[in-house]
Amino acid sequence: MRGDYFTIKGYGENELIIQKSRFLTYIKRAETEEEALEFIQEIKKQHHTATHNCSAYLIGEHDQIQKANDDGEPSGTAGVPMLEVLKKQGLKDIVVVVTRYFGGIKLGGGGLIRAYGRATSEGIAAAGVVHRKLHELMKVTIDYTWLGKVENEVRQSPYPLKEISYTDGVDLFLYVPVAEVEEFTSWMTEMTNGQASILSVSSEFLETDS
């Protein structure tokens, strides 16, 4: 499983006018090809009277699934430039549709490539980019006598504290980057003189703004 990548927050849209043509960008996170195709069809249905509904998507840890569709624009002037923007920005699991309503002025091949590339870039900016990083949710169980010291150290550490549960002992749940689990375990063991029980509960992605 990938542990560290960039994608968009969720959904975004943008409008761009170039030489009287309207370029409407719709962009969304998609983790499967089915999700991407469903989104493309949804936008096509919404804009069935548009001149073109061009699309591109990039899915998978190693970009295994990547498709570009010019939808009637000259070959290579719409879908491919859109896909190239996604690649250049290093984004994963993303689908974009750029709907064009022709304004009566032809842009030429180079003009179309620039227009669709710009429409995609502005759509990404509208959605916002996030950094997704895989963490282990660690459960640290300690005796109440250690609570003051451990909680204080934890709250000053870089590890996000999810919650504290008070039962016979105290359970602290923290997010630790996968690559730092061993270091975290050693740190916690040393802090409690080996009296803490440290377990991994689950693997979860945390997102931070790029």
mmCIF file of C-alpha atoms in Angstrom:
data_model
loop_
_atom_site.group_PDB
_atom_site.id
_atom_site.type_symbol
_atom_site.label_atom_id
_atom_site.label_comp_id
_atom_site.label_asym_id
_atom_site.label_seq_id
_atom_site.Cartn_x
_atom_site.Cartn_y
_atom_site.Cartn_z
ATOM 1 C CA MET A 1 0.000 0.000 0.000
ATOM 2 C CA ARG A 2 1.270 3.465 -0.887
ATOM 3 C CA GLY A 3 2.110 5.569 2.125
ATOM 4 C CA ASP A 4 2.562 9.078 0.867
ATOM 5 C CA TYR A 5 0.963 10.916 -2.069
ATOM 6 C CA PHE A 6 -0.836 14.047 -3.255
ATOM 7 C CA THR A 7 -4.401 14.359 -4.521
ATOM 8 C CA ILE A 8 -7.222 16.898 -4.418
ATOM 9 C CA LYS A 9 -9.389 17.564 -1.367
ATOM 10 C CA GLY A 10 -12.513 16.178 -2.952
ATOM 11 C CA TYR A 11 -14.344 18.213 -5.584
ATOM 12 C CA GLY A 12 -13.860 21.485 -7.409
ATOM 13 C CA GLU A 13 -15.102 23.449 -10.386
ATOM 14 C CA ASN A 14 -13.997 26.505 -12.330
ATOM 15 C CA GLU A 15 -15.068 28.617 -15.321
ATOM 16 C CA LEU A 16 -12.727 30.132 -17.889
ATOM 17 C CA ILE A 17 -13.575 32.308 -20.913
ATOM 18 C CA ILE A 18 -11.084 32.214 -23.795
ATOM 19 C CA GLN A 19 -11.918 33.911 -27.129
ATOM 20 C CA LYS A 20 -15.632 33.741 -26.258
ATOM 21 C CA SER A 21 -15.521 29.984 -25.628
ATOM 22 C CA ARG A 22 -16.575 28.864 -22.141
ATOM 23 C CA PHE A 23 -14.414 26.200 -20.513
ATOM 24 C CA LEU A 24 -16.079 24.684 -17.431
ATOM 25 C CA THR A 25 -13.829 22.457 -15.342
ATOM 26 C CA TYR A 26 -15.159 19.752 -13.021
ATOM 27 C CA ILE A 27 -12.667 17.801 -10.956
ATOM 28 C CA LYS A 28 -13.024 15.083 -8.354
ATOM 29 C CA ARG A 29 -11.079 12.475 -6.417
ATOM 30 C CA ALA A 30 -11.621 8.970 -7.837
ATOM 31 C CA GLU A 31 -9.988 5.827 -6.478
ATOM 32 C CA THR A 32 -11.355 3.425 -9.124
ATOM 33 C CA GLU A 33 -11.906 3.611 -12.880
ATOM 34 C CA GLU A 34 -15.613 2.978 -12.269
ATOM 35 C CA GLU A 35 -15.832 6.122 -10.118
ATOM 36 C CA ALA A 36 -14.051 8.137 -12.797
ATOM 37 C CA LEU A 37 -16.303 6.920 -15.620
ATOM 38 C CA GLU A 38 -19.427 7.530 -13.547
ATOM 39 C CA PHE A 39 -18.322 11.116 -12.883
ATOM 40 C CA ILE A 40 -17.581 11.722 -16.573
ATOM 41 C CA GLN A 41 -21.026 10.440 -17.573
ATOM 42 C CA GLU A 42 -22.644 12.596 -14.898
ATOM 43 C CA ILE A 43 -21.018 15.751 -16.313
ATOM 44 C CA LYS A 44 -21.819 14.750 -19.910
ATOM 45 C CA LYS A 45 -25.461 14.305 -18.952
ATOM 46 C CA GLN A 46 -25.467 17.677 -17.175
ATOM 47 C CA HIS A 47 -23.945 19.375 -20.252
ATOM 48 C CA HIS A 48 -25.396 17.281 -23.079
ATOM 49 C CA THR A 49 -25.750 20.401 -25.268
ATOM 50 C CA ALA A 50 -22.071 21.389 -24.905
ATOM 51 C CA THR A 51 -19.745 21.345 -27.918
ATOM 52 C CA HIS A 52 -17.270 19.045 -26.139
ATOM 53 C CA ASN A 53 -16.918 17.249 -22.793
ATOM 54 C CA CYS A 54 -13.227 16.323 -22.721
ATOM 55 C CA SER A 55 -11.854 14.187 -19.903
ATOM 56 C CA ALA A 56 -8.782 12.663 -18.290
ATOM 57 C CA TYR A 57 -8.137 10.515 -15.273
ATOM 58 C CA LEU A 58 -5.148 9.112 -13.416
ATOM 59 C CA ILE A 59 -5.653 6.260 -10.957
ATOM 60 C CA GLY A 60 -3.452 3.889 -8.965
ATOM 61 C CA GLU A 61 -0.312 3.988 -6.896
ATOM 62 C CA HIS A 62 1.854 3.832 -10.024
ATOM 63 C CA ASP A 63 -0.665 5.575 -12.319
ATOM 64 C CA GLN A 64 -1.624 2.151 -13.698
ATOM 65 C CA ILE A 65 -4.893 3.506 -15.088
ATOM 66 C CA GLN A 66 -4.659 6.665 -17.170
ATOM 67 C CA LYS A 67 -7.030 7.743 -19.919
ATOM 68 C CA ALA A 68 -7.560 10.886 -21.988
ATOM 69 C CA ASN A 69 -10.531 11.682 -24.244
ATOM 70 C CA ASP A 70 -10.679 14.592 -26.726
ATOM 71 C CA ASP A 71 -14.445 14.167 -27.297
ATOM 72 C CA GLY A 72 -14.384 15.600 -30.809
ATOM 73 C CA GLU A 73 -11.592 18.150 -30.418
ATOM 74 C CA PRO A 74 -8.587 17.622 -32.761
ATOM 75 C CA SER A 75 -6.574 14.596 -31.607
ATOM 76 C CA GLY A 76 -4.163 15.362 -28.774
ATOM 77 C CA THR A 77 -5.384 18.920 -28.129
ATOM 78 C CA ALA A 78 -7.627 18.340 -25.084
ATOM 79 C CA GLY A 79 -7.516 15.085 -23.111
ATOM 80 C CA VAL A 80 -3.749 14.587 -23.324
ATOM 81 C CA PRO A 81 -2.854 18.146 -22.186
ATOM 82 C CA MET A 82 -5.310 17.688 -19.308
ATOM 83 C CA LEU A 83 -3.670 14.380 -18.327
ATOM 84 C CA GLU A 84 -0.203 15.947 -18.562
ATOM 85 C CA VAL A 85 -1.176 18.636 -16.040
ATOM 86 C CA LEU A 86 -2.264 15.943 -13.560
ATOM 87 C CA LYS A 87 1.055 14.136 -14.034
ATOM 88 C CA LYS A 88 3.212 17.254 -13.791
ATOM 89 C CA GLN A 89 1.545 18.208 -10.511
ATOM 90 C CA GLY A 90 2.204 14.694 -9.174
ATOM 91 C CA LEU A 91 -1.441 13.998 -8.355
ATOM 92 C CA LYS A 92 -3.025 10.578 -7.827
ATOM 93 C CA ASP A 93 -6.583 9.217 -7.983
ATOM 94 C CA ILE A 94 -8.149 12.112 -9.849
ATOM 95 C CA VAL A 95 -10.639 12.659 -12.693
ATOM 96 C CA VAL A 96 -11.232 15.906 -14.582
ATOM 97 C CA VAL A 97 -13.820 16.918 -17.172
ATOM 98 C CA VAL A 98 -13.536 20.166 -19.139
ATOM 99 C CA THR A 99 -16.788 21.146 -20.840
ATOM 100 C CA ARG A 100 -16.473 23.569 -23.761
ATOM 101 C CA TYR A 101 -19.195 25.759 -25.203
ATOM 102 C CA PHE A 102 -17.799 27.045 -28.507
ATOM 103 C CA GLY A 103 -17.791 30.836 -28.804
ATOM 104 C CA GLY A 104 -17.380 31.110 -32.572
ATOM 105 C CA ILE A 105 -13.622 31.758 -32.690
ATOM 106 C CA LYS A 106 -11.293 28.853 -33.526
ATOM 107 C CA LEU A 107 -8.277 28.594 -31.213
ATOM 108 C CA GLY A 108 -6.045 26.367 -33.325
ATOM 109 C CA GLY A 109 -4.148 23.333 -32.029
ATOM 110 C CA GLY A 110 -1.727 25.247 -29.821
ATOM 111 C CA GLY A 111 -4.507 27.451 -28.468
ATOM 112 C CA LEU A 112 -6.603 24.421 -27.555
ATOM 113 C CA ILE A 113 -3.690 22.703 -25.798
ATOM 114 C CA ARG A 114 -3.039 25.836 -23.721
ATOM 115 C CA ALA A 115 -6.749 26.349 -22.983
ATOM 116 C CA TYR A 116 -7.408 22.801 -21.765
ATOM 117 C CA GLY A 117 -4.171 22.750 -19.784
ATOM 118 C CA ARG A 118 -5.015 26.056 -18.109
ATOM 119 C CA ALA A 119 -8.609 24.962 -17.423
ATOM 120 C CA THR A 120 -7.287 21.834 -15.682
ATOM 121 C CA SER A 121 -4.721 23.765 -13.617
ATOM 122 C CA GLU A 122 -7.348 26.257 -12.452
ATOM 123 C CA GLY A 123 -9.733 23.423 -11.602
ATOM 124 C CA ILE A 124 -7.062 21.811 -9.424
ATOM 125 C CA ALA A 125 -6.444 25.138 -7.684
ATOM 126 C CA ALA A 126 -10.191 25.525 -7.069
ATOM 127 C CA ALA A 127 -10.412 22.067 -5.501
ATOM 128 C CA GLY A 128 -7.232 22.394 -3.431
ATOM 129 C CA VAL A 129 -4.429 19.851 -3.094
ATOM 130 C CA VAL A 130 -3.855 17.658 -0.036
ATOM 131 C CA HIS A 131 -0.974 15.490 1.127
ATOM 132 C CA ARG A 132 -2.175 12.032 2.200
ATOM 133 C CA LYS A 133 0.175 10.104 4.465
ATOM 134 C CA LEU A 134 -0.365 6.626 5.875
ATOM 135 C CA HIS A 135 -0.262 6.413 9.680
ATOM 136 C CA GLU A 136 -0.639 3.639 12.214
ATOM 137 C CA LEU A 137 -3.196 4.324 14.934
ATOM 138 C CA MET A 138 -1.258 3.250 18.032
ATOM 139 C CA LYS A 139 -2.875 2.327 21.343
ATOM 140 C CA VAL A 140 -0.704 3.008 24.371
ATOM 141 C CA THR A 141 -1.992 1.576 27.666
ATOM 142 C CA ILE A 142 -0.465 2.879 30.897
ATOM 143 C CA ASP A 143 -1.151 2.966 34.618
ATOM 144 C CA TYR A 144 -2.703 6.170 35.977
ATOM 145 C CA THR A 145 0.567 7.015 37.748
ATOM 146 C CA TRP A 146 2.147 7.659 34.325
ATOM 147 C CA LEU A 147 -0.692 9.766 32.925
ATOM 148 C CA GLY A 148 0.637 13.249 33.747
ATOM 149 C CA LYS A 149 4.087 12.667 32.322
ATOM 150 C CA VAL A 150 2.984 10.722 29.218
ATOM 151 C CA GLU A 151 0.113 13.037 28.289
ATOM 152 C CA ASN A 152 2.355 16.080 28.634
ATOM 153 C CA GLU A 153 5.067 14.530 26.443
ATOM 154 C CA VAL A 154 2.546 13.324 23.868
ATOM 155 C CA ARG A 155 0.862 16.723 23.523
ATOM 156 C CA GLN A 156 4.254 18.301 22.812
ATOM 157 C CA SER A 157 5.199 15.592 20.305
ATOM 158 C CA PRO A 158 4.559 15.594 16.533
ATOM 159 C CA TYR A 159 2.169 12.647 16.923
ATOM 160 C CA PRO A 160 -1.518 13.672 16.717
ATOM 161 C CA LEU A 161 -3.503 12.492 19.742
ATOM 162 C CA LYS A 162 -6.884 11.088 18.696
ATOM 163 C CA GLU A 163 -8.357 10.378 22.126
ATOM 164 C CA ILE A 164 -7.730 9.236 25.696
ATOM 165 C CA SER A 165 -9.871 6.500 27.222
ATOM 166 C CA TYR A 166 -10.057 6.044 30.997
ATOM 167 C CA THR A 167 -10.843 2.522 32.269
ATOM 168 C CA ASP A 168 -8.861 0.312 34.655
ATOM 169 C CA GLY A 169 -5.829 1.912 33.058
ATOM 170 C CA VAL A 170 -5.429 4.751 30.578
ATOM 171 C CA ASP A 171 -5.508 4.183 26.814
ATOM 172 C CA LEU A 172 -4.009 6.858 24.586
ATOM 173 C CA PHE A 173 -4.628 6.623 20.845
ATOM 174 C CA LEU A 174 -2.100 8.388 18.627
ATOM 175 C CA TYR A 175 -1.343 8.610 14.914
ATOM 176 C CA VAL A 176 2.211 7.662 13.998
ATOM 177 C CA PRO A 177 3.671 7.718 10.452
ATOM 178 C CA VAL A 178 4.352 4.154 9.339
ATOM 179 C CA ALA A 179 8.076 4.796 8.970
ATOM 180 C CA GLU A 180 8.299 6.048 12.579
ATOM 181 C CA VAL A 181 6.491 3.247 14.436
ATOM 182 C CA GLU A 182 9.703 1.628 15.674
ATOM 183 C CA GLU A 183 11.129 4.957 16.824
ATOM 184 C CA PHE A 184 7.815 5.828 18.532
ATOM 185 C CA THR A 185 7.703 2.472 20.338
ATOM 186 C CA SER A 186 11.247 2.906 21.642
ATOM 187 C CA TRP A 187 10.475 6.466 22.778
ATOM 188 C CA MET A 188 7.325 5.405 24.641
ATOM 189 C CA THR A 189 9.001 2.342 26.185
ATOM 190 C CA GLU A 190 11.895 4.444 27.488
ATOM 191 C CA MET A 191 9.561 7.136 28.819
ATOM 192 C CA THR A 192 7.545 4.612 30.870
ATOM 193 C CA ASN A 193 10.456 2.364 31.916
ATOM 194 C CA GLY A 194 8.944 -0.411 29.843
ATOM 195 C CA GLN A 195 5.605 -0.269 31.665
ATOM 196 C CA ALA A 196 3.459 0.716 28.676
ATOM 197 C CA SER A 197 1.576 -1.689 26.435
ATOM 198 C CA ILE A 198 1.945 -0.478 22.821
ATOM 199 C CA LEU A 199 -0.210 -1.903 20.035
ATOM 200 C CA SER A 200 -1.084 -0.985 16.468
ATOM 201 C CA VAL A 201 -4.865 -0.782 16.084
ATOM 202 C CA SER A 202 -5.310 0.131 12.405
ATOM 203 C CA SER A 203 -3.785 1.881 9.393
ATOM 204 C CA GLU A 204 -5.323 5.204 8.365
ATOM 205 C CA PHE A 205 -4.516 8.061 6.018
ATOM 206 C CA LEU A 206 -4.223 11.563 7.454
ATOM 207 C CA GLU A 207 -4.574 14.561 5.147
ATOM 208 C CA THR A 208 -2.873 17.933 5.378
ATOM 209 C CA ASP A 209 -3.174 20.891 3.031
ATOM 210 C CA SER A 210 -0.395 20.995 0.489
#
